[in-house]
Short mmCIF file of N, CA and C in Angstrom, two decimals:
data_model
loop_
_atom_site.label_atom_id
_atom_site.label_comp_id
_atom_site.label_asym_id
_atom_site.label_seq_id
_atom_site.Cartn_x
_atom_site.Cartn_y
_atom_site.Cartn_z
N UNK A 1 -58.94 73.49 -19.56
CA UNK A 1 -57.96 72.38 -18.79
C UNK A 1 -56.69 72.84 -18.86
N UNK A 2 -56.30 72.41 -18.28
CA UNK A 2 -54.61 72.51 -17.97
C UNK A 2 -53.88 71.39 -18.74
N UNK A 3 -53.28 71.79 -19.53
CA UNK A 3 -52.50 70.25 -19.92
C UNK A 3 -50.87 70.59 -19.22
N UNK A 4 -51.27 69.49 -18.64
CA UNK A 4 -49.41 69.33 -18.05
C UNK A 4 -48.05 68.70 -18.99
N UNK A 5 -47.34 69.30 -18.88
CA UNK A 5 -46.13 68.74 -20.07
C UNK A 5 -45.58 67.61 -20.10
N UNK A 6 -44.90 66.47 -20.47
CA UNK A 6 -44.59 65.50 -20.51
C UNK A 6 -43.17 65.91 -19.40
N UNK A 7 -43.44 64.67 -18.86
CA UNK A 7 -42.43 64.99 -17.60
C UNK A 7 -41.43 63.94 -18.14
N UNK A 8 -40.11 64.72 -17.78
CA UNK A 8 -38.69 64.11 -18.02
C UNK A 8 -38.73 62.80 -17.18
N UNK A 9 -37.89 61.87 -17.49
CA UNK A 9 -37.78 60.62 -16.83
C UNK A 9 -36.38 60.48 -17.10
N UNK A 10 -35.63 60.10 -15.37
CA UNK A 10 -34.34 60.42 -15.12
C UNK A 10 -33.88 59.07 -15.53
N UNK A 11 -32.80 58.62 -15.45
CA UNK A 11 -32.75 57.18 -15.60
C UNK A 11 -31.79 57.28 -14.53
N UNK A 12 -31.96 55.88 -13.89
CA UNK A 12 -30.91 55.34 -12.34
C UNK A 12 -29.99 55.11 -13.02
N UNK A 13 -29.09 55.64 -13.12
CA UNK A 13 -27.59 55.14 -13.25
C UNK A 13 -26.24 54.53 -12.14
N UNK A 14 -26.06 53.54 -12.31
CA UNK A 14 -25.46 52.89 -11.30
C UNK A 14 -23.87 52.98 -11.71
N UNK A 15 -22.97 53.78 -11.12
CA UNK A 15 -21.19 54.24 -11.15
C UNK A 15 -20.82 52.67 -11.32
N UNK A 16 -20.36 52.24 -12.14
CA UNK A 16 -19.72 50.64 -12.44
C UNK A 16 -18.28 51.03 -12.11
N UNK A 17 -17.40 52.21 -11.61
CA UNK A 17 -16.15 52.79 -12.09
C UNK A 17 -15.19 51.99 -10.77
N UNK A 18 -15.82 51.78 -9.50
CA UNK A 18 -15.57 51.50 -8.26
C UNK A 18 -15.85 50.03 -7.95
N UNK A 19 -16.44 49.51 -8.82
CA UNK A 19 -17.01 47.74 -9.37
C UNK A 19 -16.26 46.79 -9.04
N UNK A 20 -14.80 47.16 -9.95
CA UNK A 20 -13.92 45.90 -9.88
C UNK A 20 -12.71 46.08 -8.52
N UNK A 21 -12.51 47.52 -8.00
CA UNK A 21 -11.73 47.91 -6.66
C UNK A 21 -12.82 47.22 -5.65
N UNK A 22 -14.37 47.11 -5.52
CA UNK A 22 -15.08 46.50 -4.59
C UNK A 22 -14.87 45.11 -4.42
N UNK A 23 -14.86 44.46 -6.26
CA UNK A 23 -14.65 43.14 -6.00
C UNK A 23 -13.42 42.49 -5.82
N UNK A 24 -12.13 43.50 -5.81
CA UNK A 24 -11.06 42.80 -5.21
C UNK A 24 -11.32 42.77 -3.93
N UNK A 25 -11.52 44.07 -2.99
CA UNK A 25 -11.47 44.10 -2.04
C UNK A 25 -11.96 42.81 -0.78
N UNK A 26 -13.48 42.31 -1.69
CA UNK A 26 -14.26 41.15 -1.22
C UNK A 26 -13.34 40.04 -1.43
N UNK A 27 -12.49 40.24 -2.68
CA UNK A 27 -11.60 38.99 -2.46
C UNK A 27 -10.88 38.67 -1.43
N UNK A 28 -10.52 39.80 -1.45
CA UNK A 28 -9.21 39.63 -0.55
C UNK A 28 -9.52 39.74 1.26
N UNK A 29 -10.89 39.99 1.22
CA UNK A 29 -11.32 40.06 2.62
C UNK A 29 -11.68 38.48 2.63
N UNK A 30 -11.91 37.76 2.08
CA UNK A 30 -12.58 36.50 1.94
C UNK A 30 -11.37 35.09 1.88
N UNK A 31 -9.87 35.67 1.48
CA UNK A 31 -8.85 35.10 1.50
C UNK A 31 -8.46 34.86 3.00
N UNK A 32 -8.52 35.92 3.14
CA UNK A 32 -7.89 36.40 4.80
C UNK A 32 -8.35 35.95 5.75
N UNK A 33 -9.77 35.51 5.43
CA UNK A 33 -10.61 35.27 6.92
C UNK A 33 -11.01 33.67 6.79
N UNK A 34 -10.70 33.28 5.84
CA UNK A 34 -10.74 31.52 4.89
C UNK A 34 -9.85 30.87 5.57
N UNK A 35 -10.36 29.60 6.56
CA UNK A 35 -9.24 28.85 7.41
C UNK A 35 -8.91 28.16 6.48
N UNK A 36 -7.60 27.61 5.96
CA UNK A 36 -7.86 26.36 4.98
C UNK A 36 -6.78 25.20 5.79
N UNK A 37 -7.63 24.47 5.61
CA UNK A 37 -7.21 22.70 6.99
C UNK A 37 -6.27 22.62 6.12
N UNK A 38 -5.48 22.06 7.11
CA UNK A 38 -3.90 21.39 6.60
C UNK A 38 -3.94 19.89 7.06
N UNK A 39 -3.64 19.05 5.58
CA UNK A 39 -3.42 17.52 5.71
C UNK A 39 -2.41 17.66 6.62
N UNK A 40 -2.58 16.92 8.12
CA UNK A 40 -1.48 16.49 9.12
C UNK A 40 -0.67 16.01 8.29
N UNK A 41 -1.43 13.99 7.75
CA UNK A 41 -0.48 13.55 7.70
C UNK A 41 -0.17 12.51 8.89
N UNK A 42 0.85 11.44 8.94
CA UNK A 42 1.10 10.44 9.89
C UNK A 42 2.26 11.32 10.57
N UNK A 43 2.39 11.13 11.80
CA UNK A 43 3.73 11.54 12.56
C UNK A 43 4.79 10.54 12.78
N UNK A 44 5.90 10.72 12.36
CA UNK A 44 6.93 9.38 12.87
C UNK A 44 8.07 9.83 12.58
N UNK A 45 9.12 9.64 13.89
CA UNK A 45 9.77 10.12 14.36
C UNK A 45 11.08 9.27 13.43
N UNK A 46 11.42 9.76 12.70
CA UNK A 46 12.67 9.17 12.08
C UNK A 46 14.15 9.17 12.37
N UNK A 47 14.56 8.19 12.21
CA UNK A 47 16.15 8.03 13.30
C UNK A 47 17.16 8.72 12.52
N UNK A 48 18.12 9.54 13.24
CA UNK A 48 18.85 10.14 12.53
C UNK A 48 20.13 9.30 11.53
N UNK A 49 20.40 10.08 10.75
CA UNK A 49 21.15 9.70 9.74
C UNK A 49 22.73 8.87 10.11
N UNK A 50 23.03 8.03 9.95
CA UNK A 50 24.06 7.56 10.46
C UNK A 50 24.37 6.05 10.30
N UNK A 51 25.58 5.04 10.77
CA UNK A 51 25.64 3.65 9.71
C UNK A 51 24.35 3.00 9.65
N UNK A 52 24.67 2.13 9.14
CA UNK A 52 22.90 1.52 8.40
C UNK A 52 23.54 -0.02 9.35
N UNK A 53 22.09 -0.47 10.34
CA UNK A 53 22.03 -1.23 11.45
C UNK A 53 22.03 -2.58 10.50
N UNK A 54 22.54 -3.73 10.80
CA UNK A 54 21.98 -4.74 10.03
C UNK A 54 21.26 -5.66 11.41
N UNK A 55 20.55 -5.98 10.21
CA UNK A 55 19.34 -6.82 11.41
C UNK A 55 19.05 -7.74 10.84
N UNK A 56 19.35 -8.66 12.32
CA UNK A 56 19.00 -10.07 11.79
C UNK A 56 17.42 -10.14 11.49
N UNK A 57 17.60 -11.83 9.97
CA UNK A 57 16.04 -11.90 9.61
C UNK A 57 14.98 -12.45 10.81
N UNK A 58 15.87 -12.95 11.87
CA UNK A 58 15.17 -13.52 12.82
C UNK A 58 14.48 -12.46 13.48
N UNK A 59 15.40 -11.50 13.74
CA UNK A 59 14.92 -9.81 14.20
C UNK A 59 13.63 -9.36 13.79
N UNK A 60 13.23 -10.01 12.63
CA UNK A 60 12.21 -8.78 11.84
C UNK A 60 10.76 -9.76 11.46
N UNK A 61 9.96 -8.92 12.31
CA UNK A 61 8.40 -9.09 11.90
C UNK A 61 7.79 -8.73 10.62
N UNK A 62 7.98 -9.59 10.02
CA UNK A 62 6.44 -9.38 8.49
C UNK A 62 5.17 -9.12 9.22
N UNK A 63 4.93 -7.47 8.67
CA UNK A 63 3.19 -7.94 8.48
C UNK A 63 3.29 -7.27 7.11
N UNK A 64 2.52 -7.84 6.22
CA UNK A 64 1.61 -7.78 4.78
C UNK A 64 0.33 -6.98 4.43
N UNK A 65 -0.06 -5.93 4.26
CA UNK A 65 -1.37 -5.77 3.88
C UNK A 65 -1.69 -5.25 2.13
N UNK A 66 -2.64 -6.71 1.75
CA UNK A 66 -2.75 -6.68 0.94
C UNK A 66 -3.63 -5.25 0.11
N UNK A 67 -3.81 -5.69 -1.40
CA UNK A 67 -4.31 -4.57 -2.22
C UNK A 67 -6.18 -4.55 -1.85
N UNK A 68 -6.45 -6.18 -1.46
CA UNK A 68 -7.92 -6.16 -0.81
C UNK A 68 -7.93 -6.22 0.77
N UNK A 69 -6.53 -5.85 1.52
CA UNK A 69 -7.26 -4.94 2.50
C UNK A 69 -7.37 -6.32 3.32
N UNK A 70 -6.36 -7.83 3.21
CA UNK A 70 -6.40 -9.07 4.13
C UNK A 70 -4.61 -8.23 4.54
N UNK A 71 -4.82 -8.80 5.98
CA UNK A 71 -3.80 -8.89 6.76
C UNK A 71 -2.90 -9.56 7.50
N UNK A 72 -1.88 -10.20 5.95
CA UNK A 72 -1.10 -11.16 6.74
C UNK A 72 0.24 -10.88 7.63
N UNK A 73 0.40 -11.99 8.37
CA UNK A 73 1.58 -12.12 9.60
C UNK A 73 2.60 -12.97 9.43
N UNK A 74 3.60 -12.38 9.21
CA UNK A 74 4.64 -14.27 8.99
C UNK A 74 5.32 -14.32 10.53
N UNK A 75 4.68 -15.50 10.39
CA UNK A 75 5.46 -16.21 11.95
C UNK A 75 6.58 -16.63 12.08
N UNK A 76 6.63 -17.22 12.93
CA UNK A 76 8.28 -18.30 13.60
C UNK A 76 8.91 -19.08 12.28
N UNK A 77 7.62 -20.02 11.70
CA UNK A 77 7.83 -20.61 10.80
C UNK A 77 8.42 -19.75 9.73
N UNK A 78 8.29 -19.01 9.60
CA UNK A 78 8.24 -18.22 7.93
C UNK A 78 6.75 -18.26 7.05
N UNK A 79 6.13 -18.87 7.45
CA UNK A 79 4.70 -19.14 7.10
C UNK A 79 3.89 -17.70 7.16
N UNK A 80 3.31 -17.34 6.37
CA UNK A 80 2.19 -15.64 6.28
C UNK A 80 0.82 -16.65 6.53
N UNK A 81 0.60 -16.04 7.65
CA UNK A 81 -1.08 -16.43 8.43
C UNK A 81 -1.81 -15.18 8.32
N UNK A 82 -3.06 -15.20 7.97
CA UNK A 82 -3.99 -14.20 7.72
C UNK A 82 -4.17 -13.39 9.56
N UNK A 83 -4.43 -12.42 9.54
CA UNK A 83 -4.77 -12.15 11.38
C UNK A 83 -6.24 -11.05 11.06
N UNK A 84 -6.73 -11.49 12.15
CA UNK A 84 -7.77 -10.42 12.06
C UNK A 84 -6.81 -8.45 12.49
N UNK A 85 -7.56 -8.03 12.51
CA UNK A 85 -6.53 -6.55 12.98
C UNK A 85 -6.62 -6.25 14.78
N UNK A 86 -7.69 -6.88 15.29
CA UNK A 86 -7.61 -6.60 16.28
C UNK A 86 -6.85 -8.14 17.00
N UNK A 87 -5.81 -8.59 16.87
CA UNK A 87 -5.16 -9.63 16.80
C UNK A 87 -3.73 -9.95 16.77
N UNK A 88 -3.48 -8.28 15.86
CA UNK A 88 -2.19 -8.08 15.54
C UNK A 88 -1.22 -7.09 16.52
N UNK A 89 -1.65 -6.96 17.76
CA UNK A 89 -1.49 -6.22 18.86
C UNK A 89 -0.79 -7.99 19.55
N UNK A 90 -1.74 -8.72 19.81
CA UNK A 90 -1.25 -9.61 20.75
C UNK A 90 -0.21 -10.52 20.03
N UNK A 91 0.22 -10.58 18.33
CA UNK A 91 1.19 -11.30 17.91
C UNK A 91 2.35 -10.59 17.92
N UNK A 92 1.97 -8.98 17.97
CA UNK A 92 3.24 -8.23 17.79
C UNK A 92 4.00 -8.69 19.37
N UNK A 93 2.95 -8.48 20.68
CA UNK A 93 3.83 -8.37 21.93
C UNK A 93 4.11 -9.86 21.72
N UNK A 94 3.88 -10.79 21.56
CA UNK A 94 4.08 -12.26 21.94
C UNK A 94 5.71 -12.00 20.83
N UNK A 95 5.88 -11.80 19.94
CA UNK A 95 7.40 -11.53 18.91
C UNK A 95 8.10 -10.49 20.32
N UNK A 96 7.29 -9.34 20.85
CA UNK A 96 8.82 -8.65 21.62
C UNK A 96 9.05 -9.28 22.68
N UNK A 97 7.95 -9.92 23.35
CA UNK A 97 8.05 -10.93 24.92
C UNK A 97 9.42 -12.02 24.72
N UNK A 98 9.39 -12.65 22.98
CA UNK A 98 10.05 -13.28 22.71
C UNK A 98 11.47 -13.43 22.34
N UNK A 99 11.36 -12.19 22.17
CA UNK A 99 13.56 -11.75 20.78
C UNK A 99 13.40 -10.45 22.28
N UNK A 100 12.51 -10.08 23.57
CA UNK A 100 13.35 -9.01 24.08
C UNK A 100 13.46 -7.98 23.99
N UNK A 101 12.12 -7.59 23.22
CA UNK A 101 11.99 -5.86 22.41
C UNK A 101 12.67 -6.16 21.59
N UNK A 102 13.50 -7.28 20.63
CA UNK A 102 14.90 -6.76 20.29
C UNK A 102 14.17 -6.72 18.31
N UNK A 103 12.84 -6.99 18.37
CA UNK A 103 12.17 -7.28 17.12
C UNK A 103 11.67 -5.80 16.64
N UNK A 104 12.33 -5.95 15.08
CA UNK A 104 11.52 -4.62 13.99
C UNK A 104 10.54 -4.93 13.89
N UNK A 105 9.18 -4.33 13.51
CA UNK A 105 8.46 -4.94 12.67
C UNK A 105 7.92 -3.95 11.64
N UNK A 106 7.83 -4.62 10.21
CA UNK A 106 8.23 -4.50 8.90
C UNK A 106 7.00 -4.47 8.44
N UNK A 107 5.94 -3.19 8.61
CA UNK A 107 4.92 -3.31 7.50
C UNK A 107 5.07 -3.11 6.14
N UNK A 108 4.59 -4.22 5.27
CA UNK A 108 4.80 -3.89 4.14
C UNK A 108 2.96 -3.57 3.14
N UNK A 109 2.87 -2.63 2.83
CA UNK A 109 2.21 -2.05 2.61
C UNK A 109 1.67 -1.96 0.74
N UNK A 110 0.14 -2.67 0.62
CA UNK A 110 0.27 -2.59 -1.19
C UNK A 110 -0.05 -1.24 -1.38
N UNK A 111 0.37 -0.44 -2.55
CA UNK A 111 -0.79 1.10 -2.30
C UNK A 111 -1.99 1.19 -2.98
N UNK A 112 -2.57 -0.05 -3.39
CA UNK A 112 -3.84 -0.16 -3.43
C UNK A 112 -4.91 -0.75 -2.23
N UNK A 113 -4.11 -0.42 -0.76
CA UNK A 113 -4.65 -1.45 -0.10
C UNK A 113 -5.60 -0.07 0.81
N UNK A 114 -6.58 -0.14 1.43
CA UNK A 114 -6.95 0.82 1.96
C UNK A 114 -6.36 1.25 2.80
N UNK A 115 -6.79 2.77 2.99
CA UNK A 115 -5.72 3.83 3.69
C UNK A 115 -6.48 3.28 5.20
N UNK A 116 -7.83 3.08 5.36
CA UNK A 116 -8.31 2.75 6.91
C UNK A 116 -7.33 1.15 7.90
N UNK A 117 -7.50 0.65 6.77
CA UNK A 117 -6.68 -0.58 7.08
C UNK A 117 -5.04 -0.48 7.59
N UNK A 118 -4.32 0.31 6.73
CA UNK A 118 -2.83 0.59 7.25
C UNK A 118 -2.76 1.30 8.25
N UNK A 119 -4.05 2.63 8.67
CA UNK A 119 -3.49 2.84 9.67
C UNK A 119 -4.43 2.11 11.19
N UNK A 120 -4.88 1.51 10.59
CA UNK A 120 -5.25 -0.07 11.48
C UNK A 120 -4.50 -0.52 12.33
N UNK A 121 -3.69 -0.97 11.18
CA UNK A 121 -2.47 -1.88 11.13
C UNK A 121 -1.44 -1.22 12.41
N UNK A 122 -1.59 0.26 11.79
CA UNK A 122 0.43 0.79 12.74
C UNK A 122 -0.32 1.06 13.99
N UNK A 123 -1.58 1.62 14.04
CA UNK A 123 -2.18 2.17 15.59
C UNK A 123 -1.77 0.44 16.36
N UNK A 124 -2.13 -0.81 16.14
CA UNK A 124 -2.12 -1.65 16.75
C UNK A 124 -0.74 -1.96 16.92
N UNK A 125 -0.12 -2.21 16.06
CA UNK A 125 1.40 -2.34 16.14
C UNK A 125 2.62 -1.27 17.42
N UNK A 126 1.49 0.06 17.37
CA UNK A 126 1.92 1.46 17.96
C UNK A 126 1.70 0.66 19.61
N UNK A 127 0.47 0.35 19.90
CA UNK A 127 -0.04 0.00 20.82
C UNK A 127 0.07 -1.12 21.33
N UNK A 128 0.65 -2.30 21.06
CA UNK A 128 1.89 -2.95 21.04
C UNK A 128 2.88 -2.28 21.81
N UNK A 129 3.52 -1.14 21.69
CA UNK A 129 4.49 -0.78 22.13
C UNK A 129 5.99 -1.71 21.48
N UNK A 130 5.77 -1.13 19.70
CA UNK A 130 6.70 -1.72 19.29
C UNK A 130 7.63 -0.37 18.62
N UNK A 131 9.03 -0.54 19.17
CA UNK A 131 10.01 0.64 19.30
C UNK A 131 10.39 1.09 17.69
N UNK A 132 10.58 -0.15 17.05
CA UNK A 132 11.32 0.31 16.29
C UNK A 132 9.94 -0.42 14.64
N UNK A 133 9.50 0.78 13.97
CA UNK A 133 8.71 0.12 12.90
C UNK A 133 9.32 0.63 11.68
N UNK A 134 8.51 0.14 10.59
CA UNK A 134 9.10 0.22 9.17
C UNK A 134 7.79 0.22 8.33
N UNK A 135 7.56 1.12 7.91
CA UNK A 135 6.63 1.15 6.60
C UNK A 135 7.33 1.28 5.23
N UNK A 136 6.94 0.00 4.40
CA UNK A 136 7.36 -0.42 2.94
C UNK A 136 6.67 -0.69 2.39
N UNK A 137 6.35 0.22 0.91
CA UNK A 137 5.58 -0.37 0.31
C UNK A 137 6.05 -1.44 -0.79
N UNK A 138 4.44 -2.05 -0.55
CA UNK A 138 4.73 -3.69 -1.36
C UNK A 138 4.18 -3.97 -2.32
N UNK A 139 4.93 -4.38 -3.17
CA UNK A 139 4.23 -5.05 -4.41
C UNK A 139 3.97 -5.69 -4.81
N UNK A 140 2.46 -6.98 -5.40
CA UNK A 140 2.54 -7.73 -5.66
C UNK A 140 3.40 -8.29 -6.51
N UNK A 141 3.79 -9.66 -6.96
CA UNK A 141 4.81 -9.94 -7.78
C UNK A 141 6.35 -9.57 -7.53
N UNK A 142 6.45 -9.54 -6.35
CA UNK A 142 8.00 -9.40 -6.25
C UNK A 142 8.30 -7.72 -6.71
N UNK A 143 9.20 -7.43 -5.89
CA UNK A 143 10.16 -6.11 -6.33
C UNK A 143 9.37 -5.01 -4.97
N UNK A 144 10.16 -4.29 -4.17
CA UNK A 144 10.02 -2.84 -3.79
C UNK A 144 10.46 -1.87 -3.83
#
């Protein structure tokens, strides 16, 4: 019988010297290919810096958005009445008609109010074709 000698086993080694280079190139590749969505936010046209214009209080229509999402509109008599979002456009249009388009709409928003309610109120005011709109932070208990 012929005896076969022990066969030499070869170990397969993976060269790791270039592993860091490959990982670095993959990171750069995915960073350049990936598109990050930018938050666009609200687009508001701000007036140019100039003299402050005093507006008579009778020409300011106040809309308050409470922390709970309630929408309150100041009527001609100065009292606040709760409105549905769908009815805000009609109230703003009536105020614009009554003042011959010289009314400024001040939307006072609580920082705790739902974002969607604020956007809906702003959309309704814009659809009523109000030209002067102010967004003001509103804190219950006084202060602005």
